[in-house]
Amino acid sequence: MGLRGAPGKVALLKKVQLFEGLSDRQLQQIARLADEIDAPTGKVLARAGDTGREMFVIVDGQATVTTSQRRTLQLGTGDFFGEMSLLDGGPRSATVEAATPMHLLVIGQREFFELLAEAPLISKCIMRTLSQRLRKSDAAFSMCT
Ligand code: CMP
């Protein structure tokens, strides 16, 4: 169960970049599909190697991502994570831990694919973000070789 009713949730979704440009009807659909959770500092939200069953959108707070190459990076308000395992069915590629108290939206695997089918803008935003993360990751890797 979410922490607030549907109208409050839609207002929250409007502030998230991933959902930019979506219609009110689409936002209402996402509000129905997504759960809201709070996570205390230190909470591990995804652990490298585990099976991933949901993705997360950060509404408020910061998370630290530790990749398999032991690189760490920060994600903050408006960022999302946990999408990779859902997309390719592989294990979690990194560990993601709350660096501050966090407020998040959680979207399960079935709901995630419903959203991608329903809202091409979301698919586009996720693909763009994946491309940007790959470029940054390649750049960081080439600095060490
Ligand atoms: P997933 O593999 O499901 O679980 C761990 C998540 O950490 C992953 O999805 C991405 O959302 C995120 N992640 C992994 N590597 C990076 C990276 N290099 N930059 C940003 N986020 C990442």
mmCIF file with all atom_site columns, C-alpha atoms and ligand atoms in Angstrom:
data_model
loop_
_atom_site.group_PDB
_atom_site.id
_atom_site.type_symbol
_atom_site.label_atom_id
_atom_site.label_alt_id
_atom_site.label_comp_id
_atom_site.label_asym_id
_atom_site.label_entity_id
_atom_site.label_seq_id
_atom_site.pdbx_PDB_ins_code
_atom_site.Cartn_x
_atom_site.Cartn_y
_atom_site.Cartn_z
_atom_site.occupancy
_atom_site.B_iso_or_equiv
_atom_site.pdbx_formal_charge
_atom_site.auth_seq_id
_atom_site.auth_comp_id
_atom_site.auth_asym_id
_atom_site.auth_atom_id
_atom_site.pdbx_PDB_model_num
ATOM   1   C CA  . MET A 1 1   ? 0.000  0.000   0.000   1.00 0.00 ? 1   MET A CA  1
ATOM   2   C CA  . GLY A 1 2   ? 1.233  3.509   -0.767  1.00 0.00 ? 2   GLY A CA  1
ATOM   3   C CA  . LEU A 1 3   ? 1.628  6.188   1.856   1.00 0.00 ? 3   LEU A CA  1
ATOM   4   C CA  . ARG A 1 4   ? -0.903 8.536   0.282   1.00 0.00 ? 4   ARG A CA  1
ATOM   5   C CA  . GLY A 1 5   ? -3.965 8.449   -1.964  1.00 0.00 ? 5   GLY A CA  1
ATOM   6   C CA  . ALA A 1 6   ? -3.888 8.509   -5.763  1.00 0.00 ? 6   ALA A CA  1
ATOM   7   C CA  . PRO A 1 7   ? -4.089 12.337  -6.210  1.00 0.00 ? 7   PRO A CA  1
ATOM   8   C CA  . GLY A 1 8   ? -1.094 12.912  -3.893  1.00 0.00 ? 8   GLY A CA  1
ATOM   9   C CA  . LYS A 1 9   ? 0.852  10.222  -5.706  1.00 0.00 ? 9   LYS A CA  1
ATOM   10  C CA  . VAL A 1 10  ? 0.135  11.766  -9.121  1.00 0.00 ? 10  VAL A CA  1
ATOM   11  C CA  . ALA A 1 11  ? 1.437  15.128  -7.830  1.00 0.00 ? 11  ALA A CA  1
ATOM   12  C CA  . LEU A 1 12  ? 4.582  13.300  -6.710  1.00 0.00 ? 12  LEU A CA  1
ATOM   13  C CA  . LEU A 1 13  ? 5.007  11.580  -10.088 1.00 0.00 ? 13  LEU A CA  1
ATOM   14  C CA  . LYS A 1 14  ? 4.794  14.924  -11.886 1.00 0.00 ? 14  LYS A CA  1
ATOM   15  C CA  . LYS A 1 15  ? 8.063  15.952  -10.218 1.00 0.00 ? 15  LYS A CA  1
ATOM   16  C CA  . VAL A 1 16  ? 9.963  12.898  -11.509 1.00 0.00 ? 16  VAL A CA  1
ATOM   17  C CA  . GLN A 1 17  ? 11.900 13.408  -14.751 1.00 0.00 ? 17  GLN A CA  1
ATOM   18  C CA  . LEU A 1 18  ? 11.322 9.808   -15.880 1.00 0.00 ? 18  LEU A CA  1
ATOM   19  C CA  . PHE A 1 19  ? 7.612  10.572  -16.116 1.00 0.00 ? 19  PHE A CA  1
ATOM   20  C CA  . GLU A 1 20  ? 7.954  13.950  -17.830 1.00 0.00 ? 20  GLU A CA  1
ATOM   21  C CA  . GLY A 1 21  ? 5.541  14.534  -20.716 1.00 0.00 ? 21  GLY A CA  1
ATOM   22  C CA  . LEU A 1 22  ? 3.087  11.820  -19.680 1.00 0.00 ? 22  LEU A CA  1
ATOM   23  C CA  . SER A 1 23  ? -0.644 12.467  -19.674 1.00 0.00 ? 23  SER A CA  1
ATOM   24  C CA  . ASP A 1 24  ? -2.643 12.636  -16.440 1.00 0.00 ? 24  ASP A CA  1
ATOM   25  C CA  . ARG A 1 25  ? -4.249 9.332   -17.392 1.00 0.00 ? 25  ARG A CA  1
ATOM   26  C CA  . GLN A 1 26  ? -0.817 7.693   -17.725 1.00 0.00 ? 26  GLN A CA  1
ATOM   27  C CA  . LEU A 1 27  ? 0.309  9.207   -14.419 1.00 0.00 ? 27  LEU A CA  1
ATOM   28  C CA  . GLN A 1 28  ? -2.816 7.833   -12.747 1.00 0.00 ? 28  GLN A CA  1
ATOM   29  C CA  . GLN A 1 29  ? -1.968 4.428   -14.176 1.00 0.00 ? 29  GLN A CA  1
ATOM   30  C CA  . ILE A 1 30  ? 1.571  4.632   -12.775 1.00 0.00 ? 30  ILE A CA  1
ATOM   31  C CA  . ALA A 1 31  ? 0.181  5.747   -9.410  1.00 0.00 ? 31  ALA A CA  1
ATOM   32  C CA  . ARG A 1 32  ? -1.871 2.536   -9.404  1.00 0.00 ? 32  ARG A CA  1
ATOM   33  C CA  . LEU A 1 33  ? 1.104  0.366   -10.412 1.00 0.00 ? 33  LEU A CA  1
ATOM   34  C CA  . ALA A 1 34  ? 3.809  1.834   -8.159  1.00 0.00 ? 34  ALA A CA  1
ATOM   35  C CA  . ASP A 1 35  ? 4.181  1.477   -4.402  1.00 0.00 ? 35  ASP A CA  1
ATOM   36  C CA  . GLU A 1 36  ? 5.767  4.119   -2.207  1.00 0.00 ? 36  GLU A CA  1
ATOM   37  C CA  . ILE A 1 37  ? 8.342  3.107   0.391   1.00 0.00 ? 37  ILE A CA  1
ATOM   38  C CA  . ASP A 1 38  ? 10.646 4.823   2.871   1.00 0.00 ? 38  ASP A CA  1
ATOM   39  C CA  . ALA A 1 39  ? 14.153 3.452   3.387   1.00 0.00 ? 39  ALA A CA  1
ATOM   40  C CA  . PRO A 1 40  ? 16.477 4.383   6.265   1.00 0.00 ? 40  PRO A CA  1
ATOM   41  C CA  . THR A 1 41  ? 20.156 5.265   5.707   1.00 0.00 ? 41  THR A CA  1
ATOM   42  C CA  . GLY A 1 42  ? 22.159 2.077   5.168   1.00 0.00 ? 42  GLY A CA  1
ATOM   43  C CA  . LYS A 1 43  ? 19.274 0.009   3.802   1.00 0.00 ? 43  LYS A CA  1
ATOM   44  C CA  . VAL A 1 44  ? 20.435 -2.211  0.910   1.00 0.00 ? 44  VAL A CA  1
ATOM   45  C CA  . LEU A 1 45  ? 17.842 -1.854  -1.832  1.00 0.00 ? 45  LEU A CA  1
ATOM   46  C CA  . ALA A 1 46  ? 19.586 -4.065  -4.396  1.00 0.00 ? 46  ALA A CA  1
ATOM   47  C CA  . ARG A 1 47  ? 22.464 -6.479  -3.828  1.00 0.00 ? 47  ARG A CA  1
ATOM   48  C CA  . ALA A 1 48  ? 24.886 -7.457  -6.609  1.00 0.00 ? 48  ALA A CA  1
ATOM   49  C CA  . GLY A 1 49  ? 24.250 -11.041 -7.717  1.00 0.00 ? 49  GLY A CA  1
ATOM   50  C CA  . ASP A 1 50  ? 20.683 -11.249 -6.382  1.00 0.00 ? 50  ASP A CA  1
ATOM   51  C CA  . THR A 1 51  ? 17.678 -11.794 -8.607  1.00 0.00 ? 51  THR A CA  1
ATOM   52  C CA  . GLY A 1 52  ? 15.970 -8.452  -9.304  1.00 0.00 ? 52  GLY A CA  1
ATOM   53  C CA  . ARG A 1 53  ? 12.207 -8.330  -9.032  1.00 0.00 ? 53  ARG A CA  1
ATOM   54  C CA  . GLU A 1 54  ? 11.578 -4.567  -9.061  1.00 0.00 ? 54  GLU A CA  1
ATOM   55  C CA  . MET A 1 55  ? 12.946 -1.210  -10.095 1.00 0.00 ? 55  MET A CA  1
ATOM   56  C CA  . PHE A 1 56  ? 13.086 1.920   -7.956  1.00 0.00 ? 56  PHE A CA  1
ATOM   57  C CA  . VAL A 1 57  ? 12.577 5.616   -8.648  1.00 0.00 ? 57  VAL A CA  1
ATOM   58  C CA  . ILE A 1 58  ? 14.120 8.002   -6.107  1.00 0.00 ? 58  ILE A CA  1
ATOM   59  C CA  . VAL A 1 59  ? 11.553 10.578  -5.035  1.00 0.00 ? 59  VAL A CA  1
ATOM   60  C CA  . ASP A 1 60  ? 13.773 11.984  -2.311  1.00 0.00 ? 60  ASP A CA  1
ATOM   61  C CA  . GLY A 1 61  ? 17.224 11.155  -0.939  1.00 0.00 ? 61  GLY A CA  1
ATOM   62  C CA  . GLN A 1 62  ? 20.492 9.715   -2.171  1.00 0.00 ? 62  GLN A CA  1
ATOM   63  C CA  . ALA A 1 63  ? 21.770 6.215   -2.879  1.00 0.00 ? 63  ALA A CA  1
ATOM   64  C CA  . THR A 1 64  ? 25.270 4.851   -3.360  1.00 0.00 ? 64  THR A CA  1
ATOM   65  C CA  . VAL A 1 65  ? 25.811 2.378   -6.201  1.00 0.00 ? 65  VAL A CA  1
ATOM   66  C CA  . THR A 1 66  ? 28.814 0.059   -5.860  1.00 0.00 ? 66  THR A CA  1
ATOM   67  C CA  . THR A 1 67  ? 29.552 -1.692  -9.146  1.00 0.00 ? 67  THR A CA  1
ATOM   68  C CA  . SER A 1 68  ? 31.271 -5.038  -9.645  1.00 0.00 ? 68  SER A CA  1
ATOM   69  C CA  . GLN A 1 69  ? 34.493 -3.097  -10.440 1.00 0.00 ? 69  GLN A CA  1
ATOM   70  C CA  . ARG A 1 70  ? 34.190 -1.502  -6.962  1.00 0.00 ? 70  ARG A CA  1
ATOM   71  C CA  . ARG A 1 71  ? 33.379 1.863   -8.505  1.00 0.00 ? 71  ARG A CA  1
ATOM   72  C CA  . THR A 1 72  ? 30.996 3.933   -6.421  1.00 0.00 ? 72  THR A CA  1
ATOM   73  C CA  . LEU A 1 73  ? 28.619 6.574   -7.678  1.00 0.00 ? 73  LEU A CA  1
ATOM   74  C CA  . GLN A 1 74  ? 25.714 8.514   -6.281  1.00 0.00 ? 74  GLN A CA  1
ATOM   75  C CA  . LEU A 1 75  ? 22.134 8.588   -7.476  1.00 0.00 ? 75  LEU A CA  1
ATOM   76  C CA  . GLY A 1 76  ? 19.671 11.207  -6.244  1.00 0.00 ? 76  GLY A CA  1
ATOM   77  C CA  . THR A 1 77  ? 16.171 12.587  -6.549  1.00 0.00 ? 77  THR A CA  1
ATOM   78  C CA  . GLY A 1 78  ? 14.625 11.756  -9.933  1.00 0.00 ? 78  GLY A CA  1
ATOM   79  C CA  . ASP A 1 79  ? 17.102 8.962   -10.710 1.00 0.00 ? 79  ASP A CA  1
ATOM   80  C CA  . PHE A 1 80  ? 16.062 5.338   -11.065 1.00 0.00 ? 80  PHE A CA  1
ATOM   81  C CA  . PHE A 1 81  ? 17.822 2.016   -10.542 1.00 0.00 ? 81  PHE A CA  1
ATOM   82  C CA  . GLY A 1 82  ? 17.125 -1.697  -10.652 1.00 0.00 ? 82  GLY A CA  1
ATOM   83  C CA  . GLU A 1 83  ? 15.915 -1.605  -14.251 1.00 0.00 ? 83  GLU A CA  1
ATOM   84  C CA  . MET A 1 84  ? 18.790 -3.700  -15.663 1.00 0.00 ? 84  MET A CA  1
ATOM   85  C CA  . SER A 1 85  ? 17.796 -7.018  -14.073 1.00 0.00 ? 85  SER A CA  1
ATOM   86  C CA  . LEU A 1 86  ? 14.210 -6.510  -15.147 1.00 0.00 ? 86  LEU A CA  1
ATOM   87  C CA  . LEU A 1 87  ? 15.231 -5.775  -18.723 1.00 0.00 ? 87  LEU A CA  1
ATOM   88  C CA  . ASP A 1 88  ? 17.582 -8.703  -19.286 1.00 0.00 ? 88  ASP A CA  1
ATOM   89  C CA  . GLY A 1 89  ? 16.592 -11.163 -16.543 1.00 0.00 ? 89  GLY A CA  1
ATOM   90  C CA  . GLY A 1 90  ? 20.194 -11.219 -15.244 1.00 0.00 ? 90  GLY A CA  1
ATOM   91  C CA  . PRO A 1 91  ? 21.326 -10.800 -11.619 1.00 0.00 ? 91  PRO A CA  1
ATOM   92  C CA  . ARG A 1 92  ? 21.706 -7.364  -9.999  1.00 0.00 ? 92  ARG A CA  1
ATOM   93  C CA  . SER A 1 93  ? 24.793 -5.752  -11.540 1.00 0.00 ? 93  SER A CA  1
ATOM   94  C CA  . ALA A 1 94  ? 25.624 -3.602  -8.506  1.00 0.00 ? 94  ALA A CA  1
ATOM   95  C CA  . THR A 1 95  ? 24.754 -3.037  -4.864  1.00 0.00 ? 95  THR A CA  1
ATOM   96  C CA  . VAL A 1 96  ? 22.584 -0.004  -4.165  1.00 0.00 ? 96  VAL A CA  1
ATOM   97  C CA  . GLU A 1 97  ? 22.392 1.305   -0.604  1.00 0.00 ? 97  GLU A CA  1
ATOM   98  C CA  . ALA A 1 98  ? 20.520 4.262   0.890   1.00 0.00 ? 98  ALA A CA  1
ATOM   99  C CA  . ALA A 1 99  ? 23.093 6.994   1.676   1.00 0.00 ? 99  ALA A CA  1
ATOM   100 C CA  . THR A 1 100 ? 20.415 9.154   3.363   1.00 0.00 ? 100 THR A CA  1
ATOM   101 C CA  . PRO A 1 101 ? 16.837 8.458   4.436   1.00 0.00 ? 101 PRO A CA  1
ATOM   102 C CA  . MET A 1 102 ? 15.011 7.857   1.159   1.00 0.00 ? 102 MET A CA  1
ATOM   103 C CA  . HIS A 1 103 ? 11.540 8.009   -0.255  1.00 0.00 ? 103 HIS A CA  1
ATOM   104 C CA  . LEU A 1 104 ? 11.086 5.775   -3.301  1.00 0.00 ? 104 LEU A CA  1
ATOM   105 C CA  . LEU A 1 105 ? 8.604  4.423   -5.781  1.00 0.00 ? 105 LEU A CA  1
ATOM   106 C CA  . VAL A 1 106 ? 8.854  0.683   -6.345  1.00 0.00 ? 106 VAL A CA  1
ATOM   107 C CA  . ILE A 1 107 ? 7.627  -0.866  -9.576  1.00 0.00 ? 107 ILE A CA  1
ATOM   108 C CA  . GLY A 1 108 ? 7.391  -4.656  -9.890  1.00 0.00 ? 108 GLY A CA  1
ATOM   109 C CA  . GLN A 1 109 ? 8.531  -6.531  -12.992 1.00 0.00 ? 109 GLN A CA  1
ATOM   110 C CA  . ARG A 1 110 ? 5.085  -7.130  -14.489 1.00 0.00 ? 110 ARG A CA  1
ATOM   111 C CA  . GLU A 1 111 ? 4.055  -3.518  -13.885 1.00 0.00 ? 111 GLU A CA  1
ATOM   112 C CA  . PHE A 1 112 ? 7.377  -2.298  -15.331 1.00 0.00 ? 112 PHE A CA  1
ATOM   113 C CA  . PHE A 1 113 ? 6.680  -4.050  -18.654 1.00 0.00 ? 113 PHE A CA  1
ATOM   114 C CA  . GLU A 1 114 ? 3.100  -2.764  -18.637 1.00 0.00 ? 114 GLU A CA  1
ATOM   115 C CA  . LEU A 1 115 ? 4.496  0.754   -18.306 1.00 0.00 ? 115 LEU A CA  1
ATOM   116 C CA  . LEU A 1 116 ? 7.022  0.318   -21.106 1.00 0.00 ? 116 LEU A CA  1
ATOM   117 C CA  . ALA A 1 117 ? 4.260  -0.910  -23.410 1.00 0.00 ? 117 ALA A CA  1
ATOM   118 C CA  . GLU A 1 118 ? 1.895  1.875   -22.398 1.00 0.00 ? 118 GLU A CA  1
ATOM   119 C CA  . ALA A 1 119 ? 4.327  4.818   -22.380 1.00 0.00 ? 119 ALA A CA  1
ATOM   120 C CA  . PRO A 1 120 ? 7.031  4.899   -25.094 1.00 0.00 ? 120 PRO A CA  1
ATOM   121 C CA  . LEU A 1 121 ? 8.383  8.097   -23.478 1.00 0.00 ? 121 LEU A CA  1
ATOM   122 C CA  . ILE A 1 122 ? 9.387  6.064   -20.434 1.00 0.00 ? 122 ILE A CA  1
ATOM   123 C CA  . SER A 1 123 ? 11.146 3.476   -22.618 1.00 0.00 ? 123 SER A CA  1
ATOM   124 C CA  . LYS A 1 124 ? 12.981 6.306   -24.378 1.00 0.00 ? 124 LYS A CA  1
ATOM   125 C CA  . CYS A 1 125 ? 14.074 7.902   -21.103 1.00 0.00 ? 125 CYS A CA  1
ATOM   126 C CA  . ILE A 1 126 ? 15.306 4.549   -19.756 1.00 0.00 ? 126 ILE A CA  1
ATOM   127 C CA  . MET A 1 127 ? 17.249 3.805   -22.954 1.00 0.00 ? 127 MET A CA  1
ATOM   128 C CA  . ARG A 1 128 ? 18.789 7.290   -22.954 1.00 0.00 ? 128 ARG A CA  1
ATOM   129 C CA  . THR A 1 129 ? 19.853 6.896   -19.327 1.00 0.00 ? 129 THR A CA  1
ATOM   130 C CA  . LEU A 1 130 ? 21.328 3.436   -20.001 1.00 0.00 ? 130 LEU A CA  1
ATOM   131 C CA  . SER A 1 131 ? 23.351 4.888   -22.904 1.00 0.00 ? 131 SER A CA  1
ATOM   132 C CA  . GLN A 1 132 ? 24.633 7.721   -20.710 1.00 0.00 ? 132 GLN A CA  1
ATOM   133 C CA  . ARG A 1 133 ? 25.587 5.307   -17.923 1.00 0.00 ? 133 ARG A CA  1
ATOM   134 C CA  . LEU A 1 134 ? 27.425 3.061   -20.407 1.00 0.00 ? 134 LEU A CA  1
ATOM   135 C CA  . ARG A 1 135 ? 29.391 6.023   -21.790 1.00 0.00 ? 135 ARG A CA  1
ATOM   136 C CA  . LYS A 1 136 ? 30.379 7.153   -18.287 1.00 0.00 ? 136 LYS A CA  1
ATOM   137 C CA  . SER A 1 137 ? 31.289 3.631   -17.308 1.00 0.00 ? 137 SER A CA  1
ATOM   138 C CA  . ASP A 1 138 ? 33.454 3.192   -20.443 1.00 0.00 ? 138 ASP A CA  1
ATOM   139 C CA  . ALA A 1 139 ? 35.149 6.548   -19.773 1.00 0.00 ? 139 ALA A CA  1
ATOM   140 C CA  . ALA A 1 140 ? 35.885 5.564   -16.155 1.00 0.00 ? 140 ALA A CA  1
ATOM   141 C CA  . PHE A 1 141 ? 37.207 2.178   -17.307 1.00 0.00 ? 141 PHE A CA  1
ATOM   142 C CA  . SER A 1 142 ? 39.551 3.681   -19.918 1.00 0.00 ? 142 SER A CA  1
ATOM   143 C CA  . MET A 1 143 ? 41.017 6.021   -17.273 1.00 0.00 ? 143 MET A CA  1
ATOM   144 C CA  . CYS A 1 144 ? 42.208 2.959   -15.344 1.00 0.00 ? 144 CYS A CA  1
ATOM   145 C CA  . THR A 1 145 ? 43.747 1.057   -18.261 1.00 0.00 ? 145 THR A CA  1
HETATM 146 P P1  . CMP B 2 .   ? 20.265 -3.773  -11.599 1.00 0.00 ? 1   CMP B P1  1
HETATM 147 O O1  . CMP B 2 .   ? 21.413 -4.481  -12.217 1.00 0.00 ? 1   CMP B O1  1
HETATM 148 O O2  . CMP B 2 .   ? 18.925 -4.373  -11.719 1.00 0.00 ? 1   CMP B O2  1
HETATM 149 O O3  . CMP B 2 .   ? 20.570 -3.546  -10.029 1.00 0.00 ? 1   CMP B O3  1
HETATM 150 C C1  . CMP B 2 .   ? 21.637 -2.683  -9.680  1.00 0.00 ? 1   CMP B C1  1
HETATM 151 C C2  . CMP B 2 .   ? 21.387 -1.341  -10.322 1.00 0.00 ? 1   CMP B C2  1
HETATM 152 O O4  . CMP B 2 .   ? 22.409 -0.376  -10.151 1.00 0.00 ? 1   CMP B O4  1
HETATM 153 C C3  . CMP B 2 .   ? 21.310 -1.495  -11.849 1.00 0.00 ? 1   CMP B C3  1
HETATM 154 O O5  . CMP B 2 .   ? 20.185 -2.277  -12.182 1.00 0.00 ? 1   CMP B O5  1
HETATM 155 C C4  . CMP B 2 .   ? 21.319 -0.066  -12.275 1.00 0.00 ? 1   CMP B C4  1
HETATM 156 O O6  . CMP B 2 .   ? 20.073 0.528   -12.100 1.00 0.00 ? 1   CMP B O6  1
HETATM 157 C C5  . CMP B 2 .   ? 22.312 0.521   -11.257 1.00 0.00 ? 1   CMP B C5  1
HETATM 158 N N1  . CMP B 2 .   ? 23.659 0.620   -11.871 1.00 0.00 ? 1   CMP B N1  1
HETATM 159 C C6  . CMP B 2 .   ? 24.510 -0.383  -12.160 1.00 0.00 ? 1   CMP B C6  1
HETATM 160 N N2  . CMP B 2 .   ? 25.627 0.098   -12.743 1.00 0.00 ? 1   CMP B N2  1
HETATM 161 C C7  . CMP B 2 .   ? 25.462 1.435   -12.831 1.00 0.00 ? 1   CMP B C7  1
HETATM 162 C C8  . CMP B 2 .   ? 26.259 2.513   -13.346 1.00 0.00 ? 1   CMP B C8  1
HETATM 163 N N3  . CMP B 2 .   ? 27.473 2.295   -13.880 1.00 0.00 ? 1   CMP B N3  1
HETATM 164 N N4  . CMP B 2 .   ? 25.740 3.761   -13.272 1.00 0.00 ? 1   CMP B N4  1
HETATM 165 C C9  . CMP B 2 .   ? 24.528 4.002   -12.717 1.00 0.00 ? 1   CMP B C9  1
HETATM 166 N N5  . CMP B 2 .   ? 23.756 3.029   -12.216 1.00 0.00 ? 1   CMP B N5  1
HETATM 167 C C10 . CMP B 2 .   ? 24.198 1.768   -12.268 1.00 0.00 ? 1   CMP B C10 1
#
